[in-house]
mmCIF file of C-alpha atoms in Angstrom:
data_model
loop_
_atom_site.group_PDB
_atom_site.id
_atom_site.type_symbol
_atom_site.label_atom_id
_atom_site.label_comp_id
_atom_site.label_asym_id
_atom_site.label_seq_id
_atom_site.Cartn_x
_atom_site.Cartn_y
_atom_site.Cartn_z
ATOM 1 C CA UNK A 1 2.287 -9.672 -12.082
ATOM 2 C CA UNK A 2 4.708 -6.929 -11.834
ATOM 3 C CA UNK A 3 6.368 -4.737 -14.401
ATOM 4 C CA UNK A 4 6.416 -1.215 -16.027
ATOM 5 C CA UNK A 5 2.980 1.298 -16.493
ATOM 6 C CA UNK A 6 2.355 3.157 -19.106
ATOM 7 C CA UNK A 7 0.260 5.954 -17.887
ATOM 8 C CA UNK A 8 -1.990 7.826 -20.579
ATOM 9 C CA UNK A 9 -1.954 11.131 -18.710
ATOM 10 C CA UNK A 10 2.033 11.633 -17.525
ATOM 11 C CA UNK A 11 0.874 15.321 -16.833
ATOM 12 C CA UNK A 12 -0.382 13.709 -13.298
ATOM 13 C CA UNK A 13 3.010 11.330 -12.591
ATOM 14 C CA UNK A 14 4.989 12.861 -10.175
ATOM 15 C CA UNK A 15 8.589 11.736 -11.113
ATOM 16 C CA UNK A 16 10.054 9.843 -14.501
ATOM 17 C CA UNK A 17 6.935 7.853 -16.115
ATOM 18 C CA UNK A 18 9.285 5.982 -17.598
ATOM 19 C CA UNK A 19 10.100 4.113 -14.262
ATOM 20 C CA UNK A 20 6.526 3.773 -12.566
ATOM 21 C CA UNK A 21 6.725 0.240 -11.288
ATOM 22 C CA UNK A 22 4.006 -2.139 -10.137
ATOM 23 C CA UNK A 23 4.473 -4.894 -8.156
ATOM 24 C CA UNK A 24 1.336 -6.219 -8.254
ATOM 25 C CA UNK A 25 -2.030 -6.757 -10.391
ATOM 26 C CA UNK A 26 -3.648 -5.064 -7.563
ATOM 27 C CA UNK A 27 -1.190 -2.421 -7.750
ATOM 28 C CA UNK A 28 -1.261 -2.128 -11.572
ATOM 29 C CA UNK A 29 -5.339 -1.598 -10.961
ATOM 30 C CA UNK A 30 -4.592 0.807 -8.691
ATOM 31 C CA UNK A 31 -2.175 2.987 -10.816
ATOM 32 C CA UNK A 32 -4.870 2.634 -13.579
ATOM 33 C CA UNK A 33 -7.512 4.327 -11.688
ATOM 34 C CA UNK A 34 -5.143 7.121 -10.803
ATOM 35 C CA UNK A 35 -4.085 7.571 -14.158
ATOM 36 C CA UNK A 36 -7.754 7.746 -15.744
ATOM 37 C CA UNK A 37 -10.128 8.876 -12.599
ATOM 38 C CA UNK A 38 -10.347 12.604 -12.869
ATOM 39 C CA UNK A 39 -10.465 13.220 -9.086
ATOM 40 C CA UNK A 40 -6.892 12.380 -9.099
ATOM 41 C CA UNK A 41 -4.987 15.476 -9.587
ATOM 42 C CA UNK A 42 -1.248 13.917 -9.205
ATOM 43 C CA UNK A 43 0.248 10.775 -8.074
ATOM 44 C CA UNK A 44 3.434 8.765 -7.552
ATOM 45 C CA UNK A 45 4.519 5.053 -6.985
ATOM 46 C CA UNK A 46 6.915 4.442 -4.065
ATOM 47 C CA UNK A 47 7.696 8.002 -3.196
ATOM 48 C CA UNK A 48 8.559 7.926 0.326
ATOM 49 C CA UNK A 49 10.735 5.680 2.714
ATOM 50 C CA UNK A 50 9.463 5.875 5.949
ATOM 51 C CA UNK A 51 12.000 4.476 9.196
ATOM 52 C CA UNK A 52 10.222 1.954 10.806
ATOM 53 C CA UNK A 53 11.342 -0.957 13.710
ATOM 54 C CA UNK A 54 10.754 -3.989 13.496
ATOM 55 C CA UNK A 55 9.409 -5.971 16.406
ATOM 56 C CA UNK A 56 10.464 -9.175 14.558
ATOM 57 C CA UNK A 57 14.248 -8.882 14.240
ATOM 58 C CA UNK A 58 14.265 -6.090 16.940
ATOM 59 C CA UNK A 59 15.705 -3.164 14.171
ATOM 60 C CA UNK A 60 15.183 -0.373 12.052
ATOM 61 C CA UNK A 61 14.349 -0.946 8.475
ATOM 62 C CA UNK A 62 12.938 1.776 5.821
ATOM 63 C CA UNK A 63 9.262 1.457 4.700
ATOM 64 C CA UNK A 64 8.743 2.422 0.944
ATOM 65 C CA UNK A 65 5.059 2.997 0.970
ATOM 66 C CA UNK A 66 3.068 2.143 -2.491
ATOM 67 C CA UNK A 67 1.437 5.530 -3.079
ATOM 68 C CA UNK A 68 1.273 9.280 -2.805
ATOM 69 C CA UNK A 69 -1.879 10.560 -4.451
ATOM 70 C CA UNK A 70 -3.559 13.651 -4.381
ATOM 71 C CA UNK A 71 -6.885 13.480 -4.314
ATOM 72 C CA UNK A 72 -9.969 16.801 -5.216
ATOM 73 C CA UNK A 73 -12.619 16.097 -2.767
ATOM 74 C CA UNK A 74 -15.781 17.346 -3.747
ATOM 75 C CA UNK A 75 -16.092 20.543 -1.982
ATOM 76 C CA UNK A 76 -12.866 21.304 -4.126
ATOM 77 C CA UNK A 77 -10.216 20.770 -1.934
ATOM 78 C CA UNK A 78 -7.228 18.502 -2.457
ATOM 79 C CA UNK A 79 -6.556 15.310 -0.203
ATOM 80 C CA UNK A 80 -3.113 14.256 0.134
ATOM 81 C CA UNK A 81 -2.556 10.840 1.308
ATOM 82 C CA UNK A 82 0.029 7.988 1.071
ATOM 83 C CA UNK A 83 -1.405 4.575 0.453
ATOM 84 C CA UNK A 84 -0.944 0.930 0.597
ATOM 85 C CA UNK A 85 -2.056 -1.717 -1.194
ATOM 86 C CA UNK A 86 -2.556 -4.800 0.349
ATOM 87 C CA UNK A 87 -4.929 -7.838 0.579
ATOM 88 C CA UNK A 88 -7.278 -7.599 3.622
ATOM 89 C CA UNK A 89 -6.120 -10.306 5.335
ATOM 90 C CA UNK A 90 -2.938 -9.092 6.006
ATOM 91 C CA UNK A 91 -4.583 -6.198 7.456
ATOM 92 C CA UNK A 92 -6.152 -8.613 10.221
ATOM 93 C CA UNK A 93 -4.459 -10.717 13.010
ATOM 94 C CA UNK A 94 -4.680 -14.486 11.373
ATOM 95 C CA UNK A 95 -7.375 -16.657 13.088
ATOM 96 C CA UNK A 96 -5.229 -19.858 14.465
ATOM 97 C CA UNK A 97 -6.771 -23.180 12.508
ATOM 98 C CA UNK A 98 -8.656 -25.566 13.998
ATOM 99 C CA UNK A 99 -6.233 -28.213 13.122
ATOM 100 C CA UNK A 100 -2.525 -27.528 13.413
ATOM 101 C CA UNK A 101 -0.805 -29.724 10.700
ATOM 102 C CA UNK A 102 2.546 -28.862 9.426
ATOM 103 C CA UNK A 103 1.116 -26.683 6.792
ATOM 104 C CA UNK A 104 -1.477 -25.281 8.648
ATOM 105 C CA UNK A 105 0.934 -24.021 11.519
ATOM 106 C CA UNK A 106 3.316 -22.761 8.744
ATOM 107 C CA UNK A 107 0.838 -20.643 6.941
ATOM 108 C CA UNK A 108 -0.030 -19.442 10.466
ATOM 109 C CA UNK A 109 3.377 -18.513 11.397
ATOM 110 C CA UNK A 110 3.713 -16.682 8.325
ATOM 111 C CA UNK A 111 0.666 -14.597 8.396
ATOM 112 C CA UNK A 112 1.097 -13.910 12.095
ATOM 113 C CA UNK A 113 4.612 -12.653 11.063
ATOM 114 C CA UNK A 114 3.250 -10.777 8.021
ATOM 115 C CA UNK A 115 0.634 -8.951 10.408
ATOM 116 C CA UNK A 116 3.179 -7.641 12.830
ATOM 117 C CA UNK A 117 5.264 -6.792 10.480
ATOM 118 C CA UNK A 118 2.700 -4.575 8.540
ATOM 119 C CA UNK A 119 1.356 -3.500 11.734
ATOM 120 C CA UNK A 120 4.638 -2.016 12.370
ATOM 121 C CA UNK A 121 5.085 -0.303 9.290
ATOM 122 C CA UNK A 122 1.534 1.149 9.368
ATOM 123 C CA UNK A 123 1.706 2.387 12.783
ATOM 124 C CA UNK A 124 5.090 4.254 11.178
ATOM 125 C CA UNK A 125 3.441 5.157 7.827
ATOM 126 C CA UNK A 126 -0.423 6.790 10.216
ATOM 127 C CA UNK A 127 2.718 9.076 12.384
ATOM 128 C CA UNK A 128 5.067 10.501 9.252
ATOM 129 C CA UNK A 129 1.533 11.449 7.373
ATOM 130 C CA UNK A 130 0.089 12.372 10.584
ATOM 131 C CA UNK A 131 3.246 15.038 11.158
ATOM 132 C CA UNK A 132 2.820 15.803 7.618
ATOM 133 C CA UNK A 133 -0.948 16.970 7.612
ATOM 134 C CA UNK A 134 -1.311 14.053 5.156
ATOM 135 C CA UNK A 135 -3.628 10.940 5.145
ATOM 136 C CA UNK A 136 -2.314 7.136 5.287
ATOM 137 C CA UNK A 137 -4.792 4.635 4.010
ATOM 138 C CA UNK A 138 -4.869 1.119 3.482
ATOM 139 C CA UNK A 139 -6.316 -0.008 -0.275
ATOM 140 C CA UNK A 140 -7.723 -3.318 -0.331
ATOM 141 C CA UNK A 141 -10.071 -5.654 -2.551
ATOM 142 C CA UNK A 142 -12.696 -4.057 -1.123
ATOM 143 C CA UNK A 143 -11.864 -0.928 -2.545
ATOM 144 C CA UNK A 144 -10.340 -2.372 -6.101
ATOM 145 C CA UNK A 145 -12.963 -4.836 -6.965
ATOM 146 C CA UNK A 146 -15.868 -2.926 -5.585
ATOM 147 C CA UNK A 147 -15.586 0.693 -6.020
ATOM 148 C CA UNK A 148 -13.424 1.063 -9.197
#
């Protein structure tokens, strides 16, 4: 699913709401809660390219994270962080299958690939928050489908 929101509260959009894009259900949940949950006190979609290499084709490439959301904690203070959305299991080195057909060892390859990859581009995304005084956070199911 990907397309165009429509958020109810522009006020918190940082940027044109005309042009907040999700590429995902997952991210169109996402962009929901930030829209409606009143903790949120501002938020953007794909804000920030962030240089990373890749240890797959050996160069540099530009990471364009999901999210930058700023967050009141509950002692008042706001949270800035810039987040990903992503399934959990490309957050986790792929467990080799017990039997290696063709499609097996394909999936495989491309998970394994998909894990460095994002490893790469996390490691980049946890240093250019870290240098920022900002948070980087992964959002997952876990998160989507349990908490909001």
């Amino acid at each position: 699913q990907q397309g165009y929101f429509k958020p109810s509260n522009v006020e918190k959009y940082i940027g044109d709401p005309n042009q907040i894009i999700f590429r995902s259900s997952w991210e169109f949940k996402f962009l929901k809660w930030c829209d409606s949950s009143p903790s949120v006190v501002k938020y953007s979609s794909e804000p920030i390219a962030i240089p990373y290499y890749s240890p797959l084709d050996k160069r540099g490439h530009l990471y364009y994270v999901d999210f930058y959301v700023e967050v009141m904690d509950n002692a008042g203070k706001v949270r800035k962080w810039i987040i990903e959305v992503k399934p959990i299991k490309y957050t986790k080195q792929p467990v080799p299958p017990k039997r290696m057909t063709d499609k097996q060892t394909a999936n495989y390859m491309y998970a394994a690939k998909q894990f460095i990859l994002n490893q790469a581009k996390f490691e980049a995304a946890r240093e250019f928050a870290k240098t920022r005084g900002i948070q980087f956070g992964i959002v997952t199911e876990n998160f989507l489908f349990n908490s909001i």
